[in-house]
């Protein structure tokens, strides 16, 4: 998850699970037809350690490592972004407005009762080992997720409402639903080749990282990987939408972001993604550099503090050691009201962010919600102190420390990502703000926050997700169904939230095809999550990233007018990127696939149906 999950890209557990993008298609009573795409896995062959002489190489510096190269397990933004390059999905998102366009599927239509969806699978997509990609691959992928809990680890929420999936022919995929599902053109699931993945015996353990090149059908083919070092991919010359302009791509991991920025200055890398964004100081230092362009645009992420509500599994078994005081909503609200969000924006992000409110960033205006004046947990430290008193957590007269029910001073452990300077900076402010309340703070800044996050051995954690145009995924990670089956399992949950009222609203939004009505329900879910006090969204950071113009001539942002390059809802940036020594532009590179796809999407909309796009989370470390 992503996506810091635990990035999950918990982003450390901040999960960015770019499980990490969903597009929602909401239709009226009429049927609707659309288009979609595919994906890639593994294939025995020699490692390709370096680019051939004369090849153009696009090197991206990243501050996050890969959690898994298996699309059934990966949740970090980096991992899910790589999977978008390796595999096609049924549908994709238009980079201009995020509406559904063809991916592996060229068309789709629903039955009048919206319980049966038929997808036409394209005939011009083949796996990198030469075999044809068919509806059988898609049916196998979904069926495996429906029947194997390990295969459902990352993206299981997409198929829980599926009744039956069948390949009627190589070109026809049919999905039967238990109840109507509004996300059927936003199934952010990489489709894998059955003839390769059918040999896997344990999906909960297989990481897809031992045999290269990995068989796929996306714009790039994975050719080499070294943990905590690099991922190397080669352009797929047979990709149906067109061959990428760069011959190779390398994602190179830098634990120290300043070192990544220095590498950009030296020309050792082409692009710096940040963690997930550059710091204000780094961005400012690059803006005056020759041959470097800084992209600073509204982002699709939120930056938050997640509270451990008492980790538990679906079987009811509790685990972990979260502080019991956090089970009291008054305590959670008090911690909210002792955080100065304006100071976070001004002093930490230095204006490269918007003050946090609801769960979904303002970039997605249809779903953006903010609390009413009477509901808002605004900065009010004196009121926060009174709430703690009312909850029975009073100060010790001699030390001034708040005491727990056990008579010991309260000190909260906060998980933070060692590679994220924002976590450390905000953590210092929390020590100051909460210290005034008599509460101690210990920052546990780790390279791997996933392990303690998944084990529930934390009190609070810096969290963040990349939100998709359709928010279904990031909403699903707070449902009871997302909890792990047992304490030994890993579920799709963000931070173990389980609330019946929230769950009921989630079920309603999933089956609501009217865009306005669905948006209203989603906002009610955000309101409920806010009132519960488990997620304190402090900021919506800008996407701040940089690249060398003497290496990259042009590259597409998403959305096109003012958007991000890294971590998109699709593969548009890397597929469209044009080397500096080549003619043409990224717009030229994308013209055929995107514009034609857009025409198809518009032409197949029948009746009063309306589409809307969604996207998913993206990390424990950096959830998509």
Coordinates of C-alpha atoms in Angstrom, one line a residue:
X1 CA 0.0 0.0 0.0
X2 CA 0.7 3.2 -1.0
X3 CA 1.7 4.6 -0.8
X4 CA 3.9 5.3 2.1
X5 CA 2.5 2.0 3.6
X6 CA 4.1 0.7 5.7
X7 CA 4.5 4.6 2.3
X8 CA 2.7 1.0 3.2
X9 CA 4.7 3.0 0.6
X10 CA 2.6 2.7 4.2
X11 CA 5.3 5.5 2.9
X12 CA 7.3 3.9 5.4
X13 CA 4.1 2.6 6.6
X14 CA 3.0 5.4 4.7
X15 CA 1.4 3.3 2.1
X16 CA 1.0 4.8 -1.1
X17 CA -0.4 1.8 -2.7
X18 CA -0.7 3.0 -6.0
X19 CA -2.7 -0.6 -5.5
X20 CA -2.2 2.6 -6.0
X21 CA -5.3 3.9 -9.2
X22 CA -8.9 3.4 -9.9
X23 CA -11.2 4.9 -12.4
X24 CA -14.9 5.1 -11.6
X25 CA -17.4 4.8 -14.3
X26 CA -20.8 5.9 -13.2
X27 CA -23.6 5.1 -15.6
X28 CA -27.3 5.7 -15.8
X29 CA -29.7 3.0 -16.9
X30 CA -28.1 2.7 -20.3
X31 CA -25.3 0.3 -21.2
X32 CA -21.8 1.7 -21.7
X33 CA -18.8 0.6 -23.7
X34 CA -15.2 1.4 -23.2
X35 CA -11.5 0.5 -23.7
X36 CA -8.7 -0.9 -21.6
X37 CA -5.1 -2.5 -21.2
X38 CA -2.7 -5.2 -19.9
X39 CA 0.4 -6.1 -17.9
X40 CA 3.7 -8.2 -17.4
X41 CA 5.6 -10.9 -15.3
X42 CA 8.7 -13.2 -15.6
X43 CA 10.7 -15.2 -18.0
X44 CA 14.0 -17.0 -17.7
X45 CA 16.8 -15.2 -19.5
X46 CA 20.2 -13.6 -18.8
X47 CA 20.4 -10.4 -16.7
X48 CA 20.9 -7.3 -18.7
X49 CA 23.3 -5.4 -16.4
X50 CA 23.8 -2.3 -18.5
X51 CA 22.5 -0.5 -21.5
X52 CA 23.9 -1.2 -24.9
X53 CA 26.2 1.4 -26.3
X54 CA 24.3 4.1 -28.0
X55 CA 21.0 3.3 -26.2
X56 CA 19.2 6.2 -24.6
X57 CA 18.7 5.6 -20.8
X58 CA 16.2 7.5 -18.6
X59 CA 17.4 7.2 -15.0
X60 CA 15.0 8.1 -12.2
X61 CA 16.3 8.7 -8.7
X62 CA 13.8 7.5 -6.1
X63 CA 13.8 7.6 -2.3
X64 CA 11.8 4.5 -1.9
X65 CA 12.8 0.9 -2.3
X66 CA 10.7 -1.9 -3.9
X67 CA 8.5 -3.9 -1.5
X68 CA 7.7 -6.6 -4.1
X69 CA 7.8 -7.0 -7.8
X70 CA 4.7 -9.2 -7.6
X71 CA 1.6 -7.2 -8.6
X72 CA -0.3 -9.5 -6.2
X73 CA 1.7 -8.2 -3.2
X74 CA 3.1 -4.8 -4.0
X75 CA 1.7 -1.7 -2.4
X76 CA 4.4 0.9 -2.4
X77 CA 4.2 3.7 -5.0
X78 CA 7.5 2.8 -6.7
X79 CA 6.4 -0.9 -7.0
X80 CA 3.0 -0.1 -8.4
X81 CA 4.4 2.5 -10.8
X82 CA 6.8 -0.1 -12.1
X83 CA 3.9 -2.6 -12.6
X84 CA 2.1 0.0 -14.7
X85 CA 5.1 -0.1 -17.0
X86 CA 5.3 -3.9 -17.0
X87 CA 1.6 -4.8 -17.4
X88 CA -1.5 -3.6 -19.0
X89 CA -4.7 -3.1 -17.0
X90 CA -8.2 -3.5 -18.5
X91 CA -8.6 0.2 -18.7
X92 CA -6.4 3.2 -18.4
X93 CA -6.8 6.9 -17.5
X94 CA -6.7 9.7 -20.0
X95 CA -3.7 11.9 -18.9
X96 CA -5.7 15.1 -19.6
X97 CA -8.8 14.5 -17.5
X98 CA -8.4 11.0 -16.0
X99 CA -11.5 9.5 -17.7
X100 CA -11.5 5.9 -18.8
X101 CA -9.8 5.0 -22.0
X102 CA -8.8 1.7 -23.6
X103 CA -6.1 -0.5 -22.0
X104 CA -6.1 -4.2 -22.5
X105 CA -9.8 -3.9 -23.3
X106 CA -10.8 -1.9 -26.3
X107 CA -14.5 -1.8 -25.4
X108 CA -16.8 -2.7 -22.5
X109 CA -20.5 -2.7 -21.9
X110 CA -22.8 -3.5 -19.0
X111 CA -26.1 -5.4 -18.9
X112 CA -29.2 -3.2 -18.1
X113 CA -29.1 -4.4 -14.4
X114 CA -25.4 -3.6 -14.3
X115 CA -24.6 -7.1 -12.9
X116 CA -22.8 -8.4 -16.0
X117 CA -19.9 -6.6 -17.7
X118 CA -18.5 -7.7 -21.0
X119 CA -15.0 -6.5 -22.1
X120 CA -13.6 -6.9 -25.6
X121 CA -9.9 -7.7 -25.3
X122 CA -7.6 -6.3 -27.9
X123 CA -5.9 -8.5 -30.5
X124 CA -2.7 -6.5 -30.9
X125 CA -1.2 -7.0 -27.4
X126 CA 1.3 -9.8 -26.9
X127 CA 3.4 -10.9 -24.0
X128 CA 7.1 -10.2 -24.3
X129 CA 7.8 -13.9 -24.9
X130 CA 5.8 -13.8 -28.1
X131 CA 2.5 -15.3 -26.9
X132 CA -0.8 -13.5 -27.4
X133 CA -2.4 -11.7 -24.5
X134 CA -6.1 -12.9 -24.2
X135 CA -9.2 -12.8 -22.1
X136 CA -8.0 -16.0 -20.6
X137 CA -5.1 -14.2 -18.9
X138 CA -7.5 -11.6 -17.5
X139 CA -10.0 -14.2 -16.3
X140 CA -7.2 -16.3 -14.7
X141 CA -5.8 -13.2 -12.9
X142 CA -9.2 -12.2 -11.4
X143 CA -10.1 -15.8 -10.5
X144 CA -6.8 -16.3 -8.7
X145 CA -7.4 -13.2 -6.6
X146 CA -10.9 -14.5 -5.8
X147 CA -9.8 -17.9 -4.7
X148 CA -6.3 -17.4 -3.3
X149 CA -5.9 -15.2 -0.2
X150 CA -2.2 -14.6 -1.0
X151 CA -3.0 -13.4 -4.5
X152 CA -5.6 -11.0 -3.0
X153 CA -3.1 -9.3 -0.7
X154 CA -2.6 -6.0 -2.7
X155 CA -5.8 -5.7 -4.7
X156 CA -8.4 -8.0 -3.3
X157 CA -10.9 -5.2 -2.7
X158 CA -11.5 -5.0 -6.4
X159 CA -12.9 -8.5 -6.7
X160 CA -14.8 -9.1 -3.4
X161 CA -18.0 -8.3 -5.2
X162 CA -17.2 -10.5 -8.2
X163 CA -19.5 -13.6 -8.6
X164 CA -17.9 -15.2 -11.6
X165 CA -15.3 -14.3 -14.2
X166 CA -15.2 -16.1 -17.5
X167 CA -13.3 -15.9 -20.8
X168 CA -15.9 -16.7 -23.5
X169 CA -13.2 -16.5 -26.2
X170 CA -9.7 -15.0 -26.6
X171 CA -11.4 -11.6 -27.2
X172 CA -14.4 -11.7 -24.7
X173 CA -14.1 -11.4 -20.9
X174 CA -17.3 -11.5 -18.8
X175 CA -17.5 -10.4 -15.2
X176 CA -20.6 -11.2 -13.2
X177 CA -21.2 -9.2 -10.0
X178 CA -23.1 -10.0 -6.8
X179 CA -24.4 -6.4 -6.7
X180 CA -23.8 -3.4 -9.0
X181 CA -20.3 -2.0 -8.7
X182 CA -19.4 1.5 -9.9
X183 CA -15.7 0.9 -10.3
X184 CA -15.9 -1.5 -13.3
X185 CA -13.9 0.8 -15.5
X186 CA -11.4 1.5 -12.7
X187 CA -10.1 -2.0 -11.9
X188 CA -6.5 -1.1 -11.2
X189 CA -5.3 -4.7 -11.4
X190 CA -2.3 -5.7 -13.5
X191 CA -3.3 -8.5 -15.8
X192 CA -0.6 -11.2 -15.8
X193 CA 0.1 -14.1 -18.3
X194 CA -1.5 -17.3 -17.1
X195 CA 1.1 -19.5 -18.8
X196 CA 3.8 -17.9 -16.6
X197 CA 2.0 -17.2 -13.3
X198 CA 0.1 -20.5 -13.3
X199 CA 3.4 -22.1 -12.2
X200 CA 3.5 -20.1 -9.0
X201 CA 2.7 -22.2 -5.9
X202 CA 2.6 -19.7 -3.1
X203 CA 1.4 -16.2 -4.0
X204 CA 2.0 -14.9 -0.5
X205 CA 5.7 -15.5 -0.8
X206 CA 6.6 -15.2 -4.5
X207 CA 8.1 -11.8 -5.3
X208 CA 8.7 -12.1 -9.0
X209 CA 12.4 -11.0 -8.6
X210 CA 14.6 -14.0 -9.5
X211 CA 14.2 -14.7 -13.2
X212 CA 14.7 -12.1 -15.9
X213 CA 13.5 -10.7 -18.2
X214 CA 10.0 -10.8 -16.7
X215 CA 7.3 -11.5 -19.1
X216 CA 4.9 -8.6 -19.6
X217 CA 3.0 -6.6 -22.2
X218 CA 3.4 -3.1 -21.0
X219 CA 5.5 -0.3 -22.5
X220 CA 8.6 -1.6 -20.8
X221 CA 10.0 -5.1 -19.9
X222 CA 11.8 -5.6 -16.6
X223 CA 15.3 -6.9 -17.3
X224 CA 17.2 -6.7 -14.0
X225 CA 16.7 -5.8 -10.3
X226 CA 19.0 -5.5 -7.3
X227 CA 17.2 -4.9 -3.9
X228 CA 17.7 -1.5 -2.4
X229 CA 19.7 -0.5 -5.4
X230 CA 18.0 -0.4 -8.8
X231 CA 15.4 -1.6 -11.2
X232 CA 16.2 -1.8 -14.9
X233 CA 13.6 -2.0 -17.7
X234 CA 13.9 -2.1 -21.5
X235 CA 11.5 -0.5 -24.0
X236 CA 9.0 -3.0 -25.4
X237 CA 9.2 -2.5 -29.1
X238 CA 6.0 -4.5 -29.6
X239 CA 3.9 -2.4 -27.2
X240 CA 0.5 -1.9 -29.0
X241 CA 0.3 1.8 -28.1
X242 CA 3.8 2.5 -29.6
X243 CA 7.4 2.0 -28.5
X244 CA 8.7 4.3 -25.8
X245 CA 11.3 6.9 -27.0
X246 CA 13.8 6.0 -24.4
X247 CA 15.5 2.6 -25.0
X248 CA 15.9 1.9 -21.3
X249 CA 14.7 3.1 -17.9
X250 CA 16.5 2.7 -14.6
X251 CA 14.9 3.5 -11.2
X252 CA 17.9 4.0 -8.8
X253 CA 17.4 4.0 -5.1
X254 CA 19.0 6.8 -2.9
X255 CA 18.6 6.5 0.8
X256 CA 19.8 10.1 1.1
X257 CA 17.7 12.5 -0.9
X258 CA 20.4 15.2 -0.9
X259 CA 22.7 12.6 -2.7
X260 CA 20.0 12.1 -5.3
X261 CA 19.8 15.9 -5.9
X262 CA 23.6 16.0 -6.2
X263 CA 23.4 13.2 -8.8
X264 CA 20.9 15.2 -10.8
X265 CA 23.3 18.2 -10.8
X266 CA 26.1 16.0 -12.0
X267 CA 24.0 14.5 -14.8
X268 CA 24.2 11.0 -13.2
X269 CA 20.4 10.7 -13.2
X270 CA 17.8 12.3 -15.4
X271 CA 15.0 12.8 -12.9
X272 CA 14.6 13.1 -9.2
X273 CA 11.3 12.1 -7.7
X274 CA 11.8 13.1 -4.1
X275 CA 10.4 11.2 -1.1
X276 CA 7.8 11.6 -2.6
X277 CA 8.6 15.3 -3.2
X278 CA 11.7 17.5 -3.1
X279 CA 12.1 19.6 0.0
X280 CA 11.6 23.4 -0.5
X281 CA 15.3 23.9 0.0
X282 CA 16.2 21.3 -2.6
X283 CA 13.7 22.7 -5.1
X284 CA 15.0 26.3 -4.6
X285 CA 18.6 25.2 -5.1
X286 CA 17.7 23.6 -8.4
X287 CA 15.6 26.3 -9.9
X288 CA 18.6 28.4 -10.9
X289 CA 20.6 25.5 -12.3
X290 CA 21.3 25.3 -16.0
X291 CA 19.6 22.5 -17.8
X292 CA 17.3 21.6 -14.9
X293 CA 13.6 22.1 -14.8
X294 CA 11.6 22.0 -11.5
X295 CA 8.0 20.8 -11.7
X296 CA 5.9 22.2 -8.8
X297 CA 2.2 21.3 -9.2
X298 CA -0.8 20.4 -7.1
X299 CA -0.4 16.8 -5.9
X300 CA -2.6 13.8 -5.5
X301 CA -1.3 12.9 -2.0
X302 CA -2.3 13.6 1.5
X303 CA 0.1 13.8 4.4
X304 CA -1.3 12.6 7.7
X305 CA -0.9 11.2 11.2
X306 CA -2.5 7.8 11.7
X307 CA -3.5 6.6 15.1
X308 CA -3.3 2.9 16.1
X309 CA -7.0 2.2 17.1
X310 CA -6.0 -1.2 18.6
X311 CA -4.7 -3.6 16.1
X312 CA -7.0 -6.6 15.5
X313 CA -7.7 -9.3 12.9
X314 CA -11.0 -10.2 11.2
X315 CA -11.2 -13.2 13.5
X316 CA -11.5 -10.7 16.4
X317 CA -8.1 -11.5 17.9
X318 CA -6.2 -8.4 19.1
X319 CA -2.5 -7.9 18.8
X320 CA 0.2 -5.2 18.9
X321 CA 0.8 -2.8 21.8
X322 CA -0.8 0.5 20.9
X323 CA -1.3 2.9 23.8
X324 CA -4.8 2.2 25.3
X325 CA -5.4 5.9 25.9
X326 CA -5.8 6.3 22.1
X327 CA -9.0 4.2 22.3
X328 CA -10.7 7.3 23.8
X329 CA -12.1 9.6 21.1
X330 CA -11.5 12.6 23.3
X331 CA -7.8 11.8 23.4
X332 CA -7.7 11.5 19.7
X333 CA -9.5 14.8 19.2
X334 CA -7.2 16.5 21.7
X335 CA -4.2 15.4 19.7
X336 CA -5.9 16.8 16.5
X337 CA -6.5 20.2 18.2
X338 CA -2.9 20.4 19.4
X339 CA -1.5 20.3 15.9
X340 CA -1.0 23.7 14.1
X341 CA -1.6 22.7 10.4
X342 CA -0.9 26.2 9.2
X343 CA 2.6 26.0 10.8
X344 CA 3.1 22.7 9.1
X345 CA 2.4 24.3 5.7
X346 CA 4.4 27.5 6.4
X347 CA 7.4 26.1 8.2
X348 CA 7.8 22.5 7.0
X349 CA 6.4 22.6 3.4
X350 CA 7.2 26.4 3.1
X351 CA 4.1 26.9 1.0
X352 CA 4.5 23.9 -1.3
X353 CA 1.3 22.3 0.1
X354 CA -2.3 23.1 1.0
X355 CA -3.6 22.8 4.5
X356 CA -5.2 19.5 5.2
X357 CA -8.8 18.9 6.0
X358 CA -10.7 15.9 4.6
X359 CA -9.3 12.6 3.4
X360 CA -9.3 13.4 -0.3
X361 CA -7.1 16.2 -1.7
X362 CA -8.7 19.2 -3.4
X363 CA -7.3 18.2 -6.7
X364 CA -10.3 15.8 -6.9
X365 CA -12.9 18.5 -6.5
X366 CA -15.9 16.1 -6.9
X367 CA -15.0 14.3 -3.7
X368 CA -13.2 17.0 -1.8
X369 CA -14.7 17.5 1.7
X370 CA -14.0 19.8 4.6
X371 CA -15.6 19.9 8.1
X372 CA -18.1 22.5 9.0
X373 CA -17.2 25.2 11.5
X374 CA -18.9 23.4 14.3
X375 CA -17.3 20.0 13.4
X376 CA -13.7 21.2 12.7
X377 CA -11.0 20.1 15.1
X378 CA -9.2 23.4 14.7
X379 CA -5.9 24.3 16.4
X380 CA -7.0 25.0 20.0
X381 CA -4.4 23.7 22.5
X382 CA -6.3 25.0 25.6
X383 CA -9.4 23.1 24.5
X384 CA -7.3 20.0 23.8
X385 CA -6.0 20.2 27.4
X386 CA -9.5 20.3 28.8
X387 CA -10.5 17.3 26.7
X388 CA -7.6 15.3 28.2
X389 CA -8.7 16.3 31.7
X390 CA -12.3 15.2 30.9
X391 CA -11.0 11.9 29.7
X392 CA -9.2 11.3 33.0
X393 CA -5.6 11.9 31.8
X394 CA -4.6 14.6 34.1
X395 CA -1.2 16.2 34.8
X396 CA 1.0 15.0 37.6
X397 CA 1.3 17.9 40.0
X398 CA 5.1 17.6 40.4
X399 CA 6.2 16.7 36.8
X400 CA 3.5 18.2 34.7
X401 CA 3.3 15.0 32.7
X402 CA -0.1 13.4 31.8
X403 CA -0.5 10.1 33.4
X404 CA -2.1 7.0 31.9
X405 CA -4.5 4.7 33.7
X406 CA -1.5 2.7 34.9
X407 CA -0.1 5.8 36.6
X408 CA 2.8 6.1 34.3
X409 CA 3.6 9.2 32.1
X410 CA 2.1 9.0 28.6
X411 CA 4.7 8.9 25.9
X412 CA 3.6 8.2 22.3
X413 CA 5.8 6.3 19.9
X414 CA 5.5 7.8 16.4
X415 CA 6.7 5.8 13.4
X416 CA 8.5 8.0 10.9
X417 CA 10.3 7.3 7.6
X418 CA 14.0 7.7 8.0
X419 CA 14.3 9.0 4.4
X420 CA 11.5 11.6 4.7
X421 CA 12.8 15.0 6.1
X422 CA 9.2 16.1 6.5
X423 CA 8.4 13.4 9.0
X424 CA 11.4 14.4 11.1
X425 CA 10.6 18.1 10.9
X426 CA 6.9 17.7 11.8
X427 CA 7.9 15.2 14.5
X428 CA 10.0 17.9 16.3
X429 CA 6.9 20.2 16.2
X430 CA 4.8 17.5 17.7
X431 CA 7.3 17.1 20.6
X432 CA 6.8 20.8 21.2
X433 CA 3.0 21.0 20.8
X434 CA 2.2 17.8 22.7
X435 CA 4.8 18.5 25.3
X436 CA 2.9 21.6 26.3
X437 CA 0.0 19.2 27.0
X438 CA 2.2 17.1 29.2
X439 CA 2.5 14.3 26.6
X440 CA 5.9 12.8 25.6
X441 CA 6.8 11.9 22.1
X442 CA 9.4 9.4 20.8
X443 CA 10.2 9.4 17.1
X444 CA 11.0 6.0 15.7
X445 CA 12.5 6.9 12.3
X446 CA 13.1 3.7 10.5
X447 CA 14.2 2.5 7.0
X448 CA 11.5 -0.1 7.2
X449 CA 8.3 1.0 9.0
X450 CA 6.3 -1.8 7.5
X451 CA 7.2 -4.4 10.0
X452 CA 6.1 -2.5 13.2
X453 CA 3.1 -1.1 11.3
X454 CA 1.8 -4.5 10.3
X455 CA 2.5 -5.9 13.7
X456 CA 0.6 -3.0 15.4
X457 CA 3.6 -2.1 17.5
X458 CA 3.2 1.6 17.3
X459 CA 1.0 4.4 18.7
X460 CA 1.0 6.8 15.8
X461 CA 2.6 6.9 12.4
X462 CA 3.2 9.4 9.6
X463 CA 1.0 8.2 6.8
X464 CA 0.1 9.2 3.3
X465 CA -1.4 7.9 0.1
X466 CA -1.6 8.9 -3.5
X467 CA -5.3 9.2 -4.2
X468 CA -6.8 8.0 -7.5
X469 CA -9.3 10.0 -9.6
X470 CA -11.8 7.6 -8.1
X471 CA -11.2 7.2 -4.3
X472 CA -12.6 3.8 -3.8
X473 CA -9.3 2.2 -3.0
X474 CA -8.2 4.6 -0.3
X475 CA -11.7 4.4 1.1
X476 CA -11.6 0.6 1.2
X477 CA -8.4 0.4 3.3
X478 CA -10.4 1.6 6.3
X479 CA -13.1 -1.1 6.1
X480 CA -13.4 -4.1 8.4
X481 CA -12.9 -6.4 5.4
X482 CA -9.4 -4.9 4.9
X483 CA -8.2 -6.2 8.3
X484 CA -5.9 -9.3 8.2
X485 CA -7.6 -12.6 8.5
X486 CA -5.5 -13.5 11.5
X487 CA -2.6 -11.6 13.3
X488 CA -0.2 -13.7 11.3
X489 CA -1.6 -12.5 8.0
X490 CA -1.1 -9.2 6.3
X491 CA -4.3 -7.5 5.2
X492 CA -5.1 -4.5 3.0
X493 CA -5.8 -2.3 6.0
X494 CA -4.1 1.1 6.5
X495 CA -4.2 1.3 10.3
X496 CA -6.7 -1.2 11.5
X497 CA -9.8 1.0 11.5
X498 CA -13.1 -1.0 11.6
X499 CA -16.3 0.9 12.0
X500 CA -19.8 -0.4 11.1
X501 CA -21.2 3.0 10.1
X502 CA -18.2 3.7 7.8
X503 CA -18.6 0.2 6.3
X504 CA -22.2 0.7 5.5
X505 CA -21.4 3.9 3.7
X506 CA -18.6 2.2 1.8
X507 CA -21.0 -0.5 0.5
X508 CA -23.5 2.2 -0.5
X509 CA -21.0 4.2 -2.5
X510 CA -19.6 1.2 -4.3
X511 CA -23.0 0.4 -5.8
X512 CA -24.1 3.9 -6.6
X513 CA -23.8 4.8 -10.3
X514 CA -25.2 8.3 -10.1
X515 CA -22.1 10.6 -9.8
X516 CA -23.6 13.3 -7.6
X517 CA -25.2 10.8 -5.3
X518 CA -22.0 8.7 -5.0
X519 CA -20.0 11.9 -4.3
X520 CA -22.4 12.7 -1.5
X521 CA -21.9 9.3 0.1
X522 CA -18.1 9.5 -0.2
X523 CA -18.2 12.9 1.6
X524 CA -20.2 11.3 4.4
X525 CA -17.5 8.7 4.7
X526 CA -14.9 11.3 5.0
X527 CA -16.9 13.1 7.6
X528 CA -17.2 9.8 9.6
X529 CA -13.5 9.1 9.3
X530 CA -12.8 12.7 10.5
X531 CA -15.1 12.3 13.5
X532 CA -13.5 9.0 14.5
X533 CA -10.2 10.8 14.9
X534 CA -7.9 8.1 13.6
X535 CA -6.6 10.0 10.6
X536 CA -5.3 13.5 11.1
X537 CA -4.7 14.9 7.5
X538 CA -2.3 17.7 8.0
X539 CA -1.4 18.7 4.4
X540 CA -1.9 18.0 0.7
X541 CA 1.7 18.4 -0.6
X542 CA 2.5 19.6 -4.0
X543 CA 4.3 17.3 -6.4
X544 CA 7.8 18.9 -6.4
X545 CA 10.2 17.1 -8.8
X546 CA 13.0 17.9 -11.2
X547 CA 14.6 16.7 -14.4
X548 CA 17.5 17.5 -16.7
X549 CA 16.4 19.2 -19.9
X550 CA 19.7 18.2 -21.6
X551 CA 18.6 14.5 -21.1
X552 CA 14.8 14.8 -21.3
X553 CA 13.5 17.0 -24.1
X554 CA 9.8 16.7 -23.2
X555 CA 7.6 14.7 -20.8
X556 CA 3.9 14.6 -20.1
X557 CA 2.4 15.6 -16.7
X558 CA -0.9 14.3 -15.4
X559 CA -3.2 16.2 -15.6
X560 CA -1.7 17.9 -18.6
X561 CA -2.2 21.5 -17.6
X562 CA -0.6 21.2 -14.1
X563 CA 0.2 17.8 -12.7
X564 CA 2.8 15.3 -11.5
X565 CA 5.3 13.3 -13.5
X566 CA 6.2 10.6 -11.0
X567 CA 3.5 8.3 -9.6
X568 CA 0.9 9.0 -12.3
X569 CA -2.4 7.1 -12.8
X570 CA -0.8 5.4 -15.8
X571 CA 2.5 5.2 -17.6
X572 CA 2.2 8.4 -19.6
X573 CA 5.2 10.3 -18.3
X574 CA 7.8 7.6 -18.9
X575 CA 6.2 6.3 -22.1
X576 CA 5.9 9.8 -23.6
X577 CA 9.4 11.0 -22.5
X578 CA 11.6 12.1 -25.4
X579 CA 15.4 12.1 -25.2
X580 CA 17.0 15.5 -25.6
X581 CA 18.8 14.4 -28.8
X582 CA 15.7 13.2 -30.6
X583 CA 13.1 15.1 -32.6
X584 CA 9.5 15.3 -31.6
X585 CA 7.8 15.9 -28.3
X586 CA 6.0 14.0 -25.6
X587 CA 2.7 15.3 -27.1
X588 CA 3.6 13.7 -30.4
X589 CA 4.4 10.4 -28.6
X590 CA 1.0 10.3 -27.0
X591 CA -1.1 11.5 -29.8
X592 CA -2.2 8.2 -31.2
X593 CA -2.9 6.3 -28.1
X594 CA -4.5 9.0 -26.1
X595 CA -6.5 11.0 -28.6
X596 CA -7.8 8.0 -30.4
X597 CA -8.7 6.4 -27.1
X598 CA -10.5 9.5 -26.1
X599 CA -12.7 9.4 -29.2
X600 CA -13.6 5.8 -28.5
X601 CA -14.5 6.6 -24.9
X602 CA -16.8 9.4 -26.0
X603 CA -18.4 7.4 -28.8
X604 CA -19.3 4.4 -26.7
X605 CA -21.1 6.3 -24.0
X606 CA -24.7 5.4 -24.5
X607 CA -27.7 7.1 -22.9
X608 CA -27.4 9.3 -19.8
X609 CA -24.3 7.5 -18.3
X610 CA -21.4 9.5 -16.9
X611 CA -17.9 8.4 -16.3
X612 CA -15.8 9.5 -13.5
X613 CA -12.2 8.7 -12.7
X614 CA -10.7 7.3 -9.6
X615 CA -7.4 6.4 -8.3
X616 CA -6.0 4.4 -5.6
X617 CA -3.5 4.5 -3.0
X618 CA -0.5 4.4 -3.5
X619 CA 2.3 3.4 0.4
X620 CA 3.6 1.9 3.8
X621 CA 6.6 3.7 2.6
X622 CA 4.9 5.5 -0.1
X623 CA 1.5 4.2 -0.8
X624 CA 0.4 4.9 -4.1

